[in-house]
XYZ file of C-alpha atoms in Angstrom:
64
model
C 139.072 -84.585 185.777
C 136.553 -85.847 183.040
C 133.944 -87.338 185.450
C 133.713 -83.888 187.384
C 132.889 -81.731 184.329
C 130.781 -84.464 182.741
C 128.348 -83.657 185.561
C 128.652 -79.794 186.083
C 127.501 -79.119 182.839
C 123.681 -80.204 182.962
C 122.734 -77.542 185.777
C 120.283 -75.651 183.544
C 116.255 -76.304 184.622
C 115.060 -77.957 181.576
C 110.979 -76.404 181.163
C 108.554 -78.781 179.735
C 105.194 -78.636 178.941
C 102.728 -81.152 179.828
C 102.394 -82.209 176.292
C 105.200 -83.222 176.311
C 104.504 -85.782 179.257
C 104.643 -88.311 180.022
C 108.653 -86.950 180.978
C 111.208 -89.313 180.421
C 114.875 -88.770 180.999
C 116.902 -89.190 178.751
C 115.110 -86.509 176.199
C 114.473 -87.785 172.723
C 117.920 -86.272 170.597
C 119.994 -86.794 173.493
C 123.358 -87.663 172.232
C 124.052 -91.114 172.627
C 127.361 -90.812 174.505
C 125.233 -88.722 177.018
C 122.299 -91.669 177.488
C 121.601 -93.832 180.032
C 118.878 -96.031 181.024
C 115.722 -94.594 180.102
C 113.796 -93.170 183.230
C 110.160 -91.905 183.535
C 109.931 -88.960 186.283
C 106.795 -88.660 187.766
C 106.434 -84.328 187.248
C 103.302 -83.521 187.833
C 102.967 -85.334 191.165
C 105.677 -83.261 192.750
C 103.868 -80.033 194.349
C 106.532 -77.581 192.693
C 105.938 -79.463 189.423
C 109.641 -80.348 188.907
C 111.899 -83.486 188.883
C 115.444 -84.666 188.538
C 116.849 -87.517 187.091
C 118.323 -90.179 189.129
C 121.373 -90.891 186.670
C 122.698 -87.462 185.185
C 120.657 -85.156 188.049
C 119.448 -83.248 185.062
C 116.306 -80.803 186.256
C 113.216 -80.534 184.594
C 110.462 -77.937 185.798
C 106.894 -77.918 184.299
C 106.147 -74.638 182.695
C 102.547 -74.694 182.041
């Protein structure tokens, strides 16, 4: 099943810096056949620093 493995595979916490805000999902260099509608995720508002995307769940955690 292609859908099932298309989303098991991004379960790694992506770290970011906060020069590299503001975050946006998908990353510049994503491949294209991975992209979807460009989000912003609002990190540093969370208390744990972290977010996840909406469309692909992808994690991102602050790291400094």
């Amino acid at each position: 099943d292609h859908a099932n493995n298309h989303s098991n595979h991004k379960t790694a916490i992506i770290k970011i810096k906060t020069s590299d805000l503001p975050l946006s999902c998908p990353q510049p260099g994503a491949e294209l056949w991975n992209q979807h509608p460009r989000v912003f995720l609002p990190i540093e508002r969370d208390k744990n620093h972290s977010a996840t995307c909406p469309y692909c769940s992808a994690k991102y955690q602050l790291a400094d």
